[in-house]
């Protein structure tokens, strides 16, 4: 008999049994933050979250995974659904790459209390800032079918709010957002993530192809870093172990400076797990006067490179040393060209700085669905206002432009808070 194999979807599941080698072969084009290696480490360093993953299987070895985590009490702001409605945490922390909040709107959200929102099901990778399905097979109805199965199952399990905070505009994700919207969710603008396609034959050709001002900026970054007395070296794999604690310390200092929060134990746990699994992890280390003052950790997965954690000791290097660009943008791109890679995925944060040095933006959206239909119209209005405030902060037009340029930074030094 003919016909296509049947897709079987299961909700509320544990992670599939797959190691890093299996991810390279079986989830080839998925972000490392969405695979079992990263997510298993996440579940160890965030013991208060309850795994609730949605899996789709078709035939032998065909898999799609939409990560999900149940939050029963208010978490840090990036994982807190009310933040995406314009609520300001009492601690003063802001959602990653945050815009200014409206005090009156925050008070209105706060007046509802926590009951309409918790337990929350956060879709995606909480410490990877990514809501997306990792998959190795495709059907036109795959994403929609996953959502159709997920939403009623989550509400039957007592979930009050489903939030998909960071949905990038990539193949298949429109169907994910459309499925949530069809179930009653609302969707808004969150920001941009940036990437660089490596289209030139080498680094020198890449520089030569850039417009003059961008080329001058990159060369100026390197000169400023050298003038600051910072030297850069790279260590890989298990050689990173002695530096893990310092990497976590500097990264968290950087995020605190930008109003975001993350614990050093989170970074130590995930980075150590990647090293243990044999992932292709590289650390760029910046030294000044014998001290480690700047770090950037990248992950290579197949033909792409993913800069993830960056941190700086600004007391030692100053606010405008140029080391951010030399360490986070230039050094990884040089190495990626040398290895014949296709893309460097820089992620969110420091959008203008990346755009002015040759990166391309990709829009990221947030979707939210409350179980109480009576609250959805007000939540939709708040979510829309939140998205509009972020559009203003990013200098974006509405609808989002294909090639936004000259967007204002949310932080003055070009550093990034979420990777």
Short mmCIF file of C-alpha atoms in Angstrom, two decimals:
data_model
loop_
_atom_site.label_atom_id
_atom_site.label_comp_id
_atom_site.label_asym_id
_atom_site.label_seq_id
_atom_site.Cartn_x
_atom_site.Cartn_y
_atom_site.Cartn_z
CA UNK A 1 0.00 0.00 0.00
CA UNK A 2 1.14 3.55 -0.73
CA UNK A 3 0.70 6.82 1.08
CA UNK A 4 2.82 8.91 3.41
CA UNK A 5 3.94 7.60 6.80
CA UNK A 6 1.72 8.68 9.68
CA UNK A 7 2.95 11.46 12.00
CA UNK A 8 2.50 10.61 15.70
CA UNK A 9 2.54 13.58 18.09
CA UNK A 10 2.95 13.25 21.86
CA UNK A 11 2.84 16.04 24.45
CA UNK A 12 4.24 16.32 27.97
CA UNK A 13 7.26 14.20 27.08
CA UNK A 14 10.84 13.89 28.31
CA UNK A 15 13.72 14.60 25.95
CA UNK A 16 14.56 12.00 23.31
CA UNK A 17 17.62 9.85 23.94
CA UNK A 18 20.13 11.52 21.65
CA UNK A 19 23.75 12.55 22.29
CA UNK A 20 25.74 15.30 20.57
CA UNK A 21 26.93 12.97 17.83
CA UNK A 22 23.31 12.01 17.21
CA UNK A 23 22.34 15.68 17.00
CA UNK A 24 24.99 16.34 14.39
CA UNK A 25 23.65 13.50 12.27
CA UNK A 26 19.95 13.59 13.11
CA UNK A 27 19.18 17.25 13.83
CA UNK A 28 21.69 18.65 11.37
CA UNK A 29 20.21 22.08 10.73
CA UNK A 30 18.72 22.76 14.17
CA UNK A 31 20.21 25.29 16.56
CA UNK A 32 22.37 23.71 19.28
CA UNK A 33 20.15 25.42 21.88
CA UNK A 34 17.20 23.25 20.79
CA UNK A 35 18.88 19.87 20.99
CA UNK A 36 18.85 17.31 23.82
CA UNK A 37 22.46 18.04 24.88
CA UNK A 38 21.76 21.71 25.64
CA UNK A 39 18.28 21.03 27.03
CA UNK A 40 19.41 18.23 29.37
CA UNK A 41 21.93 20.65 30.84
CA UNK A 42 19.19 23.29 31.11
CA UNK A 43 17.04 20.90 33.13
CA UNK A 44 19.91 20.30 35.55
CA UNK A 45 20.70 23.97 36.13
CA UNK A 46 17.00 24.99 36.29
CA UNK A 47 15.60 22.33 38.64
CA UNK A 48 12.44 24.35 39.33
CA UNK A 49 11.19 24.03 35.75
CA UNK A 50 9.25 20.95 34.70
CA UNK A 51 10.05 19.51 31.25
CA UNK A 52 6.95 19.28 29.05
CA UNK A 53 8.18 18.64 25.51
CA UNK A 54 6.16 17.92 22.40
CA UNK A 55 7.55 15.23 20.09
CA UNK A 56 6.49 14.25 16.59
CA UNK A 57 7.67 10.99 15.05
CA UNK A 58 7.29 9.68 11.53
CA UNK A 59 8.83 6.45 10.32
CA UNK A 60 12.17 5.31 11.69
CA UNK A 61 14.46 8.04 13.03
CA UNK A 62 12.28 10.94 11.88
CA UNK A 63 11.82 13.38 14.75
CA UNK A 64 10.51 16.85 15.52
CA UNK A 65 10.97 18.37 18.98
CA UNK A 66 9.31 21.51 20.36
CA UNK A 67 10.84 22.09 23.81
CA UNK A 68 8.55 23.21 26.60
CA UNK A 69 8.90 23.93 30.30
CA UNK A 70 6.25 24.41 32.96
CA UNK A 71 6.87 27.29 35.37
CA UNK A 72 4.69 27.11 38.46
CA UNK A 73 5.89 30.32 40.13
CA UNK A 74 7.21 33.64 38.78
CA UNK A 75 10.71 33.04 37.34
CA UNK A 76 13.39 35.47 36.13
CA UNK A 77 12.03 38.21 33.90
CA UNK A 78 13.03 36.71 30.55
CA UNK A 79 10.90 33.64 31.37
CA UNK A 80 8.10 35.59 33.07
CA UNK A 81 5.05 35.91 30.78
CA UNK A 82 3.85 39.17 32.34
CA UNK A 83 7.06 40.88 31.25
CA UNK A 84 5.89 40.52 27.64
CA UNK A 85 2.73 42.44 28.54
CA UNK A 86 4.73 45.43 29.76
CA UNK A 87 4.99 44.42 33.42
CA UNK A 88 8.04 45.69 35.31
CA UNK A 89 9.53 43.32 37.87
CA UNK A 90 9.92 44.80 41.37
CA UNK A 91 13.65 43.96 41.15
CA UNK A 92 14.02 46.40 38.25
CA UNK A 93 15.28 43.68 35.92
CA UNK A 94 14.28 44.04 32.28
CA UNK A 95 13.53 41.51 29.59
CA UNK A 96 16.54 40.93 27.34
CA UNK A 97 17.29 43.92 25.07
CA UNK A 98 14.46 45.65 26.88
CA UNK A 99 12.57 48.83 26.09
CA UNK A 100 11.24 51.32 28.62
CA UNK A 101 8.07 50.16 30.37
CA UNK A 102 4.93 52.16 31.06
CA UNK A 103 4.31 52.38 34.82
CA UNK A 104 0.53 52.54 34.45
CA UNK A 105 0.41 49.49 32.19
CA UNK A 106 2.72 47.60 34.51
CA UNK A 107 0.38 48.36 37.42
CA UNK A 108 -2.61 47.11 35.44
CA UNK A 109 -0.88 43.81 34.70
CA UNK A 110 0.30 43.54 38.29
CA UNK A 111 -3.27 44.03 39.55
CA UNK A 112 -4.27 40.72 37.94
CA UNK A 113 -1.88 38.86 40.20
CA UNK A 114 -0.23 35.61 39.19
CA UNK A 115 -3.26 33.30 38.98
CA UNK A 116 -4.16 34.05 35.32
CA UNK A 117 -0.57 33.26 34.26
CA UNK A 118 0.72 30.36 36.33
CA UNK A 119 1.42 27.60 35.73
CA UNK A 120 2.97 28.86 32.50
CA UNK A 121 4.19 26.69 29.65
CA UNK A 122 7.23 28.36 28.10
CA UNK A 123 7.87 27.03 24.60
CA UNK A 124 11.46 26.86 23.46
CA UNK A 125 14.88 26.91 25.06
CA UNK A 126 14.84 29.13 28.18
CA UNK A 127 18.60 29.70 28.28
CA UNK A 128 18.97 29.62 24.50
CA UNK A 129 16.45 32.43 23.88
CA UNK A 130 14.86 30.50 21.05
CA UNK A 131 11.36 29.17 20.38
CA UNK A 132 11.51 26.84 17.43
CA UNK A 133 10.97 23.22 16.46
CA UNK A 134 14.07 21.08 15.95
CA UNK A 135 13.22 18.60 13.19
CA UNK A 136 14.68 16.27 10.58
CA UNK A 137 11.56 15.74 8.49
CA UNK A 138 8.99 18.09 7.07
CA UNK A 139 5.35 18.15 6.02
CA UNK A 140 3.32 21.27 5.20
CA UNK A 141 1.07 20.60 8.20
CA UNK A 142 3.75 19.60 10.73
CA UNK A 143 3.94 22.83 12.77
CA UNK A 144 0.20 23.37 12.76
CA UNK A 145 -0.43 19.79 13.84
CA UNK A 146 2.04 20.14 16.72
CA UNK A 147 0.22 23.26 17.98
CA UNK A 148 -3.21 21.67 17.53
CA UNK A 149 -2.14 18.80 19.76
CA UNK A 150 -0.17 20.90 22.25
CA UNK A 151 -2.66 23.64 23.17
CA UNK A 152 -5.61 21.54 24.40
CA UNK A 153 -3.27 19.08 26.12
CA UNK A 154 -1.55 21.92 27.98
CA UNK A 155 -4.81 23.44 29.15
CA UNK A 156 -6.11 20.04 30.23
CA UNK A 157 -2.91 19.71 32.30
CA UNK A 158 -3.76 22.92 34.16
CA UNK A 159 -1.60 25.37 32.22
CA UNK A 160 -2.95 28.93 32.45
CA UNK A 161 -0.64 30.62 29.96
CA UNK A 162 1.35 29.43 26.94
CA UNK A 163 4.16 31.78 25.91
CA UNK A 164 6.44 31.42 22.91
CA UNK A 165 8.84 34.29 23.65
CA UNK A 166 11.41 34.12 20.86
CA UNK A 167 10.10 32.86 17.49
CA UNK A 168 12.54 33.78 14.70
CA UNK A 169 11.36 34.38 11.15
CA UNK A 170 12.69 31.21 9.59
CA UNK A 171 11.25 28.45 7.44
CA UNK A 172 8.35 26.77 9.19
CA UNK A 173 8.01 29.26 12.00
CA UNK A 174 5.21 31.23 10.36
CA UNK A 175 3.15 28.05 10.59
CA UNK A 176 4.05 27.76 14.28
CA UNK A 177 2.86 31.32 14.94
CA UNK A 178 -0.22 30.89 12.74
CA UNK A 179 -1.16 27.76 14.69
CA UNK A 180 -0.92 29.59 18.00
CA UNK A 181 -2.90 32.54 16.64
CA UNK A 182 -5.59 30.19 15.34
CA UNK A 183 -5.89 28.77 18.86
CA UNK A 184 -6.50 32.27 20.25
CA UNK A 185 -2.99 33.58 20.88
CA UNK A 186 -1.72 37.05 20.08
CA UNK A 187 1.65 37.78 18.51
CA UNK A 188 3.91 40.83 18.54
CA UNK A 189 7.36 42.08 17.63
CA UNK A 190 10.17 41.16 20.04
CA UNK A 191 13.32 42.26 18.24
CA UNK A 192 15.98 41.04 15.87
CA UNK A 193 18.64 38.39 15.81
CA UNK A 194 21.56 38.86 13.46
CA UNK A 195 23.53 36.53 11.23
CA UNK A 196 26.27 36.76 8.65
CA UNK A 197 26.29 34.71 5.46
CA UNK A 198 29.85 33.86 4.47
CA UNK A 199 29.53 34.48 0.75
CA UNK A 200 33.07 35.65 -0.03
CA UNK A 201 35.90 33.23 -0.82
CA UNK A 202 37.81 34.25 2.34
CA UNK A 203 38.12 36.89 5.07
CA UNK A 204 40.03 39.30 2.85
CA UNK A 205 37.39 38.98 0.16
CA UNK A 206 34.69 39.50 2.78
CA UNK A 207 36.26 42.78 3.90
CA UNK A 208 36.78 43.94 0.33
CA UNK A 209 33.10 43.33 -0.49
CA UNK A 210 31.84 45.46 2.39
CA UNK A 211 30.93 49.12 1.93
CA UNK A 212 33.79 51.44 2.82
CA UNK A 213 32.32 52.64 6.16
CA UNK A 214 31.69 49.11 7.40
CA UNK A 215 35.17 48.04 6.36
CA UNK A 216 36.65 51.03 8.17
CA UNK A 217 34.67 50.23 11.33
CA UNK A 218 35.98 46.67 11.44
CA UNK A 219 39.58 47.77 10.95
CA UNK A 220 39.08 50.47 13.58
CA UNK A 221 37.76 47.88 16.05
CA UNK A 222 40.95 45.88 15.74
CA UNK A 223 43.13 48.97 16.11
CA UNK A 224 41.29 50.09 19.25
CA UNK A 225 41.57 46.63 20.80
CA UNK A 226 45.30 46.59 20.10
CA UNK A 227 45.69 50.12 21.46
CA UNK A 228 43.91 49.03 24.64
CA UNK A 229 46.62 46.46 25.16
CA UNK A 230 44.33 43.45 24.75
CA UNK A 231 45.64 40.29 23.12
CA UNK A 232 43.29 37.53 21.93
CA UNK A 233 43.87 33.80 21.88
CA UNK A 234 41.57 30.84 21.24
CA UNK A 235 41.22 27.58 23.15
CA UNK A 236 38.97 24.67 22.17
CA UNK A 237 37.10 21.77 23.74
CA UNK A 238 38.48 20.36 26.96
CA UNK A 239 41.16 23.08 27.06
CA UNK A 240 38.36 25.50 28.00
CA UNK A 241 37.73 23.82 31.39
CA UNK A 242 40.15 25.98 33.43
CA UNK A 243 38.38 29.12 32.18
CA UNK A 244 34.73 28.09 32.62
CA UNK A 245 34.18 29.88 35.94
CA UNK A 246 35.76 33.12 34.69
CA UNK A 247 33.76 32.93 31.46
CA UNK A 248 30.55 32.63 33.51
CA UNK A 249 31.58 35.48 35.80
CA UNK A 250 32.34 37.89 32.97
CA UNK A 251 29.23 36.92 31.01
CA UNK A 252 26.99 37.57 34.00
CA UNK A 253 28.66 40.91 34.67
CA UNK A 254 27.93 41.86 31.08
CA UNK A 255 24.27 40.89 31.38
CA UNK A 256 23.84 42.71 34.66
CA UNK A 257 25.24 45.82 33.00
CA UNK A 258 22.50 45.52 30.36
CA UNK A 259 19.68 45.01 32.89
CA UNK A 260 19.31 41.28 32.24
CA UNK A 261 19.97 38.50 34.71
CA UNK A 262 21.53 35.07 34.57
CA UNK A 263 23.31 32.97 37.16
CA UNK A 264 26.93 31.87 36.68
CA UNK A 265 25.84 28.31 37.55
CA UNK A 266 23.64 28.25 34.45
CA UNK A 267 26.55 29.00 32.14
CA UNK A 268 28.97 26.73 34.01
CA UNK A 269 26.50 23.82 33.82
CA UNK A 270 25.65 24.12 30.15
CA UNK A 271 29.16 24.92 28.95
CA UNK A 272 30.58 22.02 30.97
CA UNK A 273 27.94 19.66 29.55
CA UNK A 274 28.81 20.69 25.99
CA UNK A 275 32.49 20.06 26.68
CA UNK A 276 31.71 16.69 28.28
CA UNK A 277 29.64 15.67 25.24
CA UNK A 278 32.46 16.50 22.85
CA UNK A 279 30.71 19.43 21.20
CA UNK A 280 32.88 21.69 19.05
CA UNK A 281 33.14 24.57 21.55
CA UNK A 282 35.67 27.38 21.18
CA UNK A 283 36.57 30.16 23.62
CA UNK A 284 38.17 33.42 22.54
CA UNK A 285 40.07 34.89 25.48
CA UNK A 286 41.16 38.52 25.77
CA UNK A 287 44.10 39.28 28.08
CA UNK A 288 45.37 42.57 29.41
CA UNK A 289 48.35 42.88 31.75
CA UNK A 290 48.22 39.13 32.29
CA UNK A 291 44.57 39.12 33.37
CA UNK A 292 41.62 37.52 31.56
CA UNK A 293 39.38 40.53 30.91
CA UNK A 294 37.18 39.43 27.98
CA UNK A 295 35.72 36.16 26.72
CA UNK A 296 33.52 34.91 23.91
CA UNK A 297 32.34 31.30 23.59
CA UNK A 298 31.16 29.90 20.26
CA UNK A 299 29.70 26.55 19.24
CA UNK A 300 30.23 25.04 15.84
CA UNK A 301 27.51 22.74 14.55
CA UNK A 302 28.15 21.38 11.09
CA UNK A 303 28.40 24.29 8.64
CA UNK A 304 27.44 27.08 11.07
CA UNK A 305 29.09 28.89 13.98
CA UNK A 306 27.08 30.18 16.96
CA UNK A 307 28.66 32.84 19.20
CA UNK A 308 26.77 32.47 22.47
CA UNK A 309 28.37 33.86 25.64
CA UNK A 310 30.39 37.07 25.80
CA UNK A 311 31.66 38.91 28.84
CA UNK A 312 33.96 41.80 29.66
CA UNK A 313 35.70 43.40 32.61
CA UNK A 314 34.93 47.02 31.78
CA UNK A 315 36.85 48.29 34.79
CA UNK A 316 39.96 46.89 33.12
CA UNK A 317 39.30 47.65 29.46
CA UNK A 318 37.00 50.69 29.51
CA UNK A 319 33.68 51.21 27.79
CA UNK A 320 34.89 51.86 24.25
CA UNK A 321 37.95 49.71 23.78
CA UNK A 322 36.67 47.98 20.64
CA UNK A 323 37.35 44.59 22.21
CA UNK A 324 33.68 43.53 21.91
CA UNK A 325 33.83 43.73 18.14
CA UNK A 326 37.31 42.27 17.78
CA UNK A 327 36.47 39.34 20.05
CA UNK A 328 32.81 38.61 19.24
CA UNK A 329 32.42 39.60 15.59
CA UNK A 330 35.82 39.65 13.87
CA UNK A 331 37.69 36.68 15.35
CA UNK A 332 34.86 34.13 14.92
CA UNK A 333 34.15 35.28 11.36
CA UNK A 334 37.82 35.02 10.41
CA UNK A 335 37.94 31.45 11.73
CA UNK A 336 34.63 30.53 10.11
CA UNK A 337 35.96 31.63 6.72
CA UNK A 338 39.18 29.71 7.30
CA UNK A 339 37.15 26.54 7.97
CA UNK A 340 34.81 26.97 5.01
CA UNK A 341 31.66 27.49 7.09
CA UNK A 342 28.52 29.02 5.60
CA UNK A 343 26.97 31.17 8.32
CA UNK A 344 27.76 32.81 11.65
CA UNK A 345 24.63 33.10 13.81
CA UNK A 346 25.20 35.94 16.26
CA UNK A 347 21.75 35.86 17.86
CA UNK A 348 20.06 38.80 19.57
CA UNK A 349 21.58 41.81 21.28
CA UNK A 350 23.74 44.72 20.07
CA UNK A 351 21.70 44.80 16.88
CA UNK A 352 22.90 48.13 15.51
CA UNK A 353 26.54 47.31 16.15
CA UNK A 354 26.18 44.06 14.22
CA UNK A 355 24.24 45.66 11.37
CA UNK A 356 26.91 48.32 10.97
CA UNK A 357 29.53 45.59 10.52
CA UNK A 358 27.80 43.59 7.82
CA UNK A 359 25.25 41.40 9.61
CA UNK A 360 21.74 40.71 8.34
CA UNK A 361 18.74 40.90 10.70
CA UNK A 362 16.03 38.33 11.20
CA UNK A 363 12.84 39.39 12.99
CA UNK A 364 11.85 37.63 16.22
CA UNK A 365 8.27 37.54 17.54
CA UNK A 366 6.50 36.67 20.78
CA UNK A 367 3.20 34.78 21.00
CA UNK A 368 1.05 34.39 24.10
CA UNK A 369 -2.14 32.44 24.78
CA UNK A 370 -4.09 32.59 28.06
CA UNK A 371 -6.42 29.77 29.04
CA UNK A 372 -9.09 32.29 30.15
CA UNK A 373 -10.79 33.58 26.97
CA UNK A 374 -12.17 36.58 28.86
CA UNK A 375 -8.67 37.91 29.47
CA UNK A 376 -7.36 37.44 25.95
CA UNK A 377 -8.51 40.79 24.46
CA UNK A 378 -6.83 42.82 27.21
CA UNK A 379 -3.71 40.65 27.08
CA UNK A 380 -3.60 41.12 23.32
CA UNK A 381 -3.73 44.90 23.70
CA UNK A 382 -0.95 44.86 26.30
CA UNK A 383 1.18 42.53 24.17
CA UNK A 384 0.69 44.79 21.16
CA UNK A 385 1.75 47.83 23.17
CA UNK A 386 4.82 45.94 24.39
CA UNK A 387 5.76 45.08 20.81
CA UNK A 388 5.25 48.66 19.66
CA UNK A 389 7.50 49.96 22.42
CA UNK A 390 10.20 47.55 21.30
CA UNK A 391 9.79 48.63 17.70
CA UNK A 392 10.44 52.19 18.83
CA UNK A 393 13.46 51.09 20.85
CA UNK A 394 14.86 49.22 17.85
CA UNK A 395 14.00 52.06 15.48
CA UNK A 396 12.02 49.61 13.37
CA UNK A 397 9.31 50.50 10.90
CA UNK A 398 5.95 48.74 10.96
CA UNK A 399 5.64 46.25 9.41
CA UNK A 400 9.22 45.10 9.92
CA UNK A 401 11.59 46.10 7.10
CA UNK A 402 13.48 43.52 5.11
CA UNK A 403 16.80 45.31 5.72
CA UNK A 404 16.54 47.61 8.78
CA UNK A 405 19.54 49.87 9.06
CA UNK A 406 21.01 52.41 11.45
CA UNK A 407 18.91 51.19 14.35
CA UNK A 408 19.65 52.73 17.76
CA UNK A 409 21.45 50.58 20.29
CA UNK A 410 19.78 49.80 23.58
CA UNK A 411 23.24 49.75 25.19
CA UNK A 412 25.98 52.16 24.33
CA UNK A 413 29.01 49.87 24.18
CA UNK A 414 27.78 47.35 21.63
CA UNK A 415 27.68 44.43 24.03
CA UNK A 416 24.96 41.83 24.10
CA UNK A 417 22.75 40.60 26.91
CA UNK A 418 21.28 37.41 25.50
CA UNK A 419 23.82 35.91 23.17
#
